[in-house]
């Protein structure tokens, strides 16, 4: 689906990017997709939440090891966007309240910006 994501960039204020924390073999491909999104001009102002999903499943790597492997701290430091990360299980509901809080906070901030909806 990656090649057509840019069709959905217009007027995008928040970006939720989900990575599979139970499948480190997809890490490098996910990282390439993420870097492509972060460098897209239309997403320069977006707030970004990177979700590590499926933390309920056993895995031979920790999320911290995955973050380190893709050099996520460097990516966050160099990105134009404000980037937050969260560890979740969409299936068990773990961490979803944090995601909702992020969405609320991000939306609230957007409305305070000039041009934000009343
Ligand atoms: N255990 C667990 N399963 C999940 C979770 N979130 C989604 N799934 C399951 O994962 C399956 C979908 O797999 P995904 O990897 O999300 O699907 P996909 O992105 O289309 O597949 P890939 O491109 O191969 O990763 C469904 O059976 C979901 O029920 C989770 O947090 N924990």
PDB file of C-alpha atoms and ligand atoms in Angstrom:
ATOM      1  CA  UNK A   1       0.000   0.000   0.000  1.00  0.00           C
ATOM      2  CA  UNK A   2       2.995   2.291   0.596  1.00  0.00           C
ATOM      3  CA  UNK A   3       3.172   3.628  -2.987  1.00  0.00           C
ATOM      4  CA  UNK A   4      -0.347   5.094  -2.781  1.00  0.00           C
ATOM      5  CA  UNK A   5      -0.106   6.589   0.728  1.00  0.00           C
ATOM      6  CA  UNK A   6       0.766  10.005  -0.700  1.00  0.00           C
ATOM      7  CA  UNK A   7      -2.784  10.243  -2.107  1.00  0.00           C
ATOM      8  CA  UNK A   8      -3.964  10.581   1.494  1.00  0.00           C
ATOM      9  CA  UNK A   9      -1.463  13.212   2.661  1.00  0.00           C
ATOM     10  CA  UNK A  10      -3.616  16.266   1.882  1.00  0.00           C
ATOM     11  CA  UNK A  11      -4.726  18.123   5.034  1.00  0.00           C
ATOM     12  CA  UNK A  12      -3.139  15.498   7.272  1.00  0.00           C
ATOM     13  CA  UNK A  13      -2.414  16.840  10.782  1.00  0.00           C
ATOM     14  CA  UNK A  14      -1.635  13.602  12.590  1.00  0.00           C
ATOM     15  CA  UNK A  15       0.165  10.511  11.408  1.00  0.00           C
ATOM     16  CA  UNK A  16      -0.049   7.190  13.221  1.00  0.00           C
ATOM     17  CA  UNK A  17       2.614   4.812  11.958  1.00  0.00           C
ATOM     18  CA  UNK A  18       2.289   1.236  13.183  1.00  0.00           C
ATOM     19  CA  UNK A  19       5.210  -1.146  13.405  1.00  0.00           C
ATOM     20  CA  UNK A  20       4.932  -4.826  14.222  1.00  0.00           C
ATOM     21  CA  UNK A  21       6.823  -5.402  17.469  1.00  0.00           C
ATOM     22  CA  UNK A  22       6.378  -9.155  17.087  1.00  0.00           C
ATOM     23  CA  UNK A  23       8.068  -9.324  13.700  1.00  0.00           C
ATOM     24  CA  UNK A  24      11.531  -7.725  13.615  1.00  0.00           C
ATOM     25  CA  UNK A  25      12.087  -9.092  10.081  1.00  0.00           C
ATOM     26  CA  UNK A  26       9.834  -6.246   8.850  1.00  0.00           C
ATOM     27  CA  UNK A  27      11.834  -3.602  10.710  1.00  0.00           C
ATOM     28  CA  UNK A  28      14.052  -2.396   7.890  1.00  0.00           C
ATOM     29  CA  UNK A  29      11.164  -2.223   5.403  1.00  0.00           C
ATOM     30  CA  UNK A  30       9.055  -0.327   7.973  1.00  0.00           C
ATOM     31  CA  UNK A  31      11.932   2.035   8.640  1.00  0.00           C
ATOM     32  CA  UNK A  32      12.282   2.849   4.934  1.00  0.00           C
ATOM     33  CA  UNK A  33       8.529   3.573   4.753  1.00  0.00           C
ATOM     34  CA  UNK A  34       8.763   5.753   7.862  1.00  0.00           C
ATOM     35  CA  UNK A  35      11.690   7.782   6.496  1.00  0.00           C
ATOM     36  CA  UNK A  36       9.770   8.311   3.250  1.00  0.00           C
ATOM     37  CA  UNK A  37       6.779   9.660   5.183  1.00  0.00           C
ATOM     38  CA  UNK A  38       8.891  11.909   7.404  1.00  0.00           C
ATOM     39  CA  UNK A  39      10.581  13.448   4.382  1.00  0.00           C
ATOM     40  CA  UNK A  40       7.300  14.127   2.542  1.00  0.00           C
ATOM     41  CA  UNK A  41       6.765  17.883   2.232  1.00  0.00           C
ATOM     42  CA  UNK A  42       2.996  17.593   2.857  1.00  0.00           C
ATOM     43  CA  UNK A  43       3.634  15.885   6.195  1.00  0.00           C
ATOM     44  CA  UNK A  44       6.240  18.351   7.441  1.00  0.00           C
ATOM     45  CA  UNK A  45       3.776  19.907   9.910  1.00  0.00           C
ATOM     46  CA  UNK A  46       2.122  16.667  11.009  1.00  0.00           C
ATOM     47  CA  UNK A  47       2.414  15.285  14.525  1.00  0.00           C
ATOM     48  CA  UNK A  48       3.631  11.713  14.374  1.00  0.00           C
ATOM     49  CA  UNK A  49       2.879   8.810  16.691  1.00  0.00           C
ATOM     50  CA  UNK A  50       4.870   5.646  16.074  1.00  0.00           C
ATOM     51  CA  UNK A  51       3.084   2.628  17.481  1.00  0.00           C
ATOM     52  CA  UNK A  52       4.863  -0.601  18.294  1.00  0.00           C
ATOM     53  CA  UNK A  53       1.950  -3.014  18.129  1.00  0.00           C
ATOM     54  CA  UNK A  54       1.550  -6.652  19.248  1.00  0.00           C
ATOM     55  CA  UNK A  55       3.580  -6.280  22.429  1.00  0.00           C
ATOM     56  CA  UNK A  56       1.468  -9.085  23.883  1.00  0.00           C
ATOM     57  CA  UNK A  57       3.273 -11.589  21.649  1.00  0.00           C
ATOM     58  CA  UNK A  58       6.633 -13.095  22.566  1.00  0.00           C
ATOM     59  CA  UNK A  59       9.554 -11.816  20.530  1.00  0.00           C
ATOM     60  CA  UNK A  60      13.267 -12.443  20.446  1.00  0.00           C
ATOM     61  CA  UNK A  61      13.929  -8.677  20.515  1.00  0.00           C
ATOM     62  CA  UNK A  62      12.680  -6.027  22.904  1.00  0.00           C
ATOM     63  CA  UNK A  63      11.071  -2.839  21.603  1.00  0.00           C
ATOM     64  CA  UNK A  64      14.060  -0.903  22.942  1.00  0.00           C
ATOM     65  CA  UNK A  65      16.379  -3.124  20.880  1.00  0.00           C
ATOM     66  CA  UNK A  66      14.241  -2.511  17.778  1.00  0.00           C
ATOM     67  CA  UNK A  67      14.296   1.255  18.365  1.00  0.00           C
ATOM     68  CA  UNK A  68      18.031   1.109  18.721  1.00  0.00           C
ATOM     69  CA  UNK A  69      18.459  -1.074  15.615  1.00  0.00           C
ATOM     70  CA  UNK A  70      16.635   1.425  13.376  1.00  0.00           C
ATOM     71  CA  UNK A  71      18.353   4.317  15.220  1.00  0.00           C
ATOM     72  CA  UNK A  72      15.032   5.791  16.153  1.00  0.00           C
ATOM     73  CA  UNK A  73      16.546   8.383  18.522  1.00  0.00           C
ATOM     74  CA  UNK A  74      18.525   9.796  15.564  1.00  0.00           C
ATOM     75  CA  UNK A  75      15.432   9.718  13.333  1.00  0.00           C
ATOM     76  CA  UNK A  76      13.451  11.636  15.974  1.00  0.00           C
ATOM     77  CA  UNK A  77      16.265  14.141  16.473  1.00  0.00           C
ATOM     78  CA  UNK A  78      16.571  14.845  12.732  1.00  0.00           C
ATOM     79  CA  UNK A  79      12.874  14.855  11.800  1.00  0.00           C
ATOM     80  CA  UNK A  80      10.974  18.096  11.222  1.00  0.00           C
ATOM     81  CA  UNK A  81       7.944  16.582  12.902  1.00  0.00           C
ATOM     82  CA  UNK A  82       7.142  16.199  16.565  1.00  0.00           C
ATOM     83  CA  UNK A  83       7.431  12.426  17.071  1.00  0.00           C
ATOM     84  CA  UNK A  84       6.084  10.352  19.964  1.00  0.00           C
ATOM     85  CA  UNK A  85       6.264   6.588  20.397  1.00  0.00           C
ATOM     86  CA  UNK A  86       3.935   4.163  22.162  1.00  0.00           C
ATOM     87  CA  UNK A  87       3.945   0.451  22.810  1.00  0.00           C
ATOM     88  CA  UNK A  88       0.547  -1.129  22.381  1.00  0.00           C
ATOM     89  CA  UNK A  89      -1.434  -4.268  21.887  1.00  0.00           C
ATOM     90  CA  UNK A  90      -4.379  -3.459  19.628  1.00  0.00           C
ATOM     91  CA  UNK A  91      -5.774  -6.880  20.436  1.00  0.00           C
ATOM     92  CA  UNK A  92      -5.558  -6.660  24.244  1.00  0.00           C
ATOM     93  CA  UNK A  93      -6.124  -2.906  24.426  1.00  0.00           C
ATOM     94  CA  UNK A  94      -2.794  -2.248  26.144  1.00  0.00           C
ATOM     95  CA  UNK A  95      -1.601   1.332  25.668  1.00  0.00           C
ATOM     96  CA  UNK A  96      -4.698   2.439  23.746  1.00  0.00           C
ATOM     97  CA  UNK A  97      -5.666   5.034  26.363  1.00  0.00           C
ATOM     98  CA  UNK A  98      -2.254   6.642  25.751  1.00  0.00           C
ATOM     99  CA  UNK A  99      -3.023   6.722  22.009  1.00  0.00           C
ATOM    100  CA  UNK A 100      -6.406   8.366  22.628  1.00  0.00           C
ATOM    101  CA  UNK A 101      -4.781  10.927  24.925  1.00  0.00           C
ATOM    102  CA  UNK A 102      -2.191  11.700  22.234  1.00  0.00           C
ATOM    103  CA  UNK A 103      -4.964  12.174  19.647  1.00  0.00           C
ATOM    104  CA  UNK A 104      -6.892  14.486  21.975  1.00  0.00           C
ATOM    105  CA  UNK A 105      -3.790  16.526  22.860  1.00  0.00           C
ATOM    106  CA  UNK A 106      -2.714  16.764  19.221  1.00  0.00           C
ATOM    107  CA  UNK A 107      -6.179  17.817  18.102  1.00  0.00           C
ATOM    108  CA  UNK A 108      -6.360  20.400  20.906  1.00  0.00           C
ATOM    109  CA  UNK A 109      -2.979  21.850  19.885  1.00  0.00           C
ATOM    110  CA  UNK A 110      -4.101  22.003  16.224  1.00  0.00           C
ATOM    111  CA  UNK A 111      -7.168  24.013  17.210  1.00  0.00           C
ATOM    112  CA  UNK A 112      -5.023  26.540  19.044  1.00  0.00           C
ATOM    113  CA  UNK A 113      -2.874  27.182  15.971  1.00  0.00           C
ATOM    114  CA  UNK A 114      -3.713  30.133  13.677  1.00  0.00           C
ATOM    115  CA  UNK A 115      -6.142  28.866  11.073  1.00  0.00           C
ATOM    116  CA  UNK A 116      -7.287  26.036  13.366  1.00  0.00           C
ATOM    117  CA  UNK A 117     -10.998  25.400  13.443  1.00  0.00           C
ATOM    118  CA  UNK A 118     -12.902  27.240  16.205  1.00  0.00           C
TER     119      UNK A 118
HETATM  120  N1  LIG B   1      -1.558 -10.851  19.192  1.00  0.00           N
HETATM  121  C1  LIG B   1      -1.906  -9.738  18.555  1.00  0.00           C
HETATM  122  N2  LIG B   1      -2.429  -9.812  17.331  1.00  0.00           N
HETATM  123  C2  LIG B   1      -2.770  -8.669  16.715  1.00  0.00           C
HETATM  124  C3  LIG B   1      -2.581  -7.404  17.305  1.00  0.00           C
HETATM  125  N3  LIG B   1      -3.007  -6.456  16.436  1.00  0.00           N
HETATM  126  C4  LIG B   1      -3.446  -7.108  15.349  1.00  0.00           C
HETATM  127  N4  LIG B   1      -3.321  -8.449  15.506  1.00  0.00           N
HETATM  128  C5  LIG B   1      -3.698  -9.501  14.592  1.00  0.00           C
HETATM  129  O1  LIG B   1      -2.813  -9.474  13.496  1.00  0.00           O
HETATM  130  C6  LIG B   1      -3.495  -9.940  12.340  1.00  0.00           C
HETATM  131  C7  LIG B   1      -3.258  -8.943  11.222  1.00  0.00           C
HETATM  132  O2  LIG B   1      -1.881  -8.925  11.022  1.00  0.00           O
HETATM  133  P1  LIG B   1      -1.122  -7.628  10.626  1.00  0.00           P
HETATM  134  O3  LIG B   1       0.324  -7.911  10.771  1.00  0.00           O
HETATM  135  O4  LIG B   1      -1.692  -6.479  11.377  1.00  0.00           O
HETATM  136  O5  LIG B   1      -1.600  -7.494   9.136  1.00  0.00           O
HETATM  137  P2  LIG B   1      -0.865  -6.918   7.936  1.00  0.00           P
HETATM  138  O6  LIG B   1      -0.170  -5.666   8.349  1.00  0.00           O
HETATM  139  O7  LIG B   1      -1.868  -6.834   6.858  1.00  0.00           O
HETATM  140  O8  LIG B   1       0.161  -8.069   7.606  1.00  0.00           O
HETATM  141  P3  LIG B   1       1.698  -7.971   7.329  1.00  0.00           P
HETATM  142  O9  LIG B   1       1.876  -6.986   6.221  1.00  0.00           O
HETATM  143  O10 LIG B   1       2.101  -9.362   6.979  1.00  0.00           O
HETATM  144  O11 LIG B   1       2.296  -7.519   8.645  1.00  0.00           O
HETATM  145  C8  LIG B   1      -4.950 -10.075  12.699  1.00  0.00           C
HETATM  146  O12 LIG B   1      -5.206 -11.447  12.915  1.00  0.00           O
HETATM  147  C9  LIG B   1      -5.067  -9.301  14.002  1.00  0.00           C
HETATM  148  O13 LIG B   1      -6.042  -9.845  14.850  1.00  0.00           O
HETATM  149  C10 LIG B   1      -2.016  -7.353  18.611  1.00  0.00           C
HETATM  150  O14 LIG B   1      -1.796  -6.306  19.217  1.00  0.00           O
HETATM  151  N5  LIG B   1      -1.696  -8.558  19.178  1.00  0.00           N
END
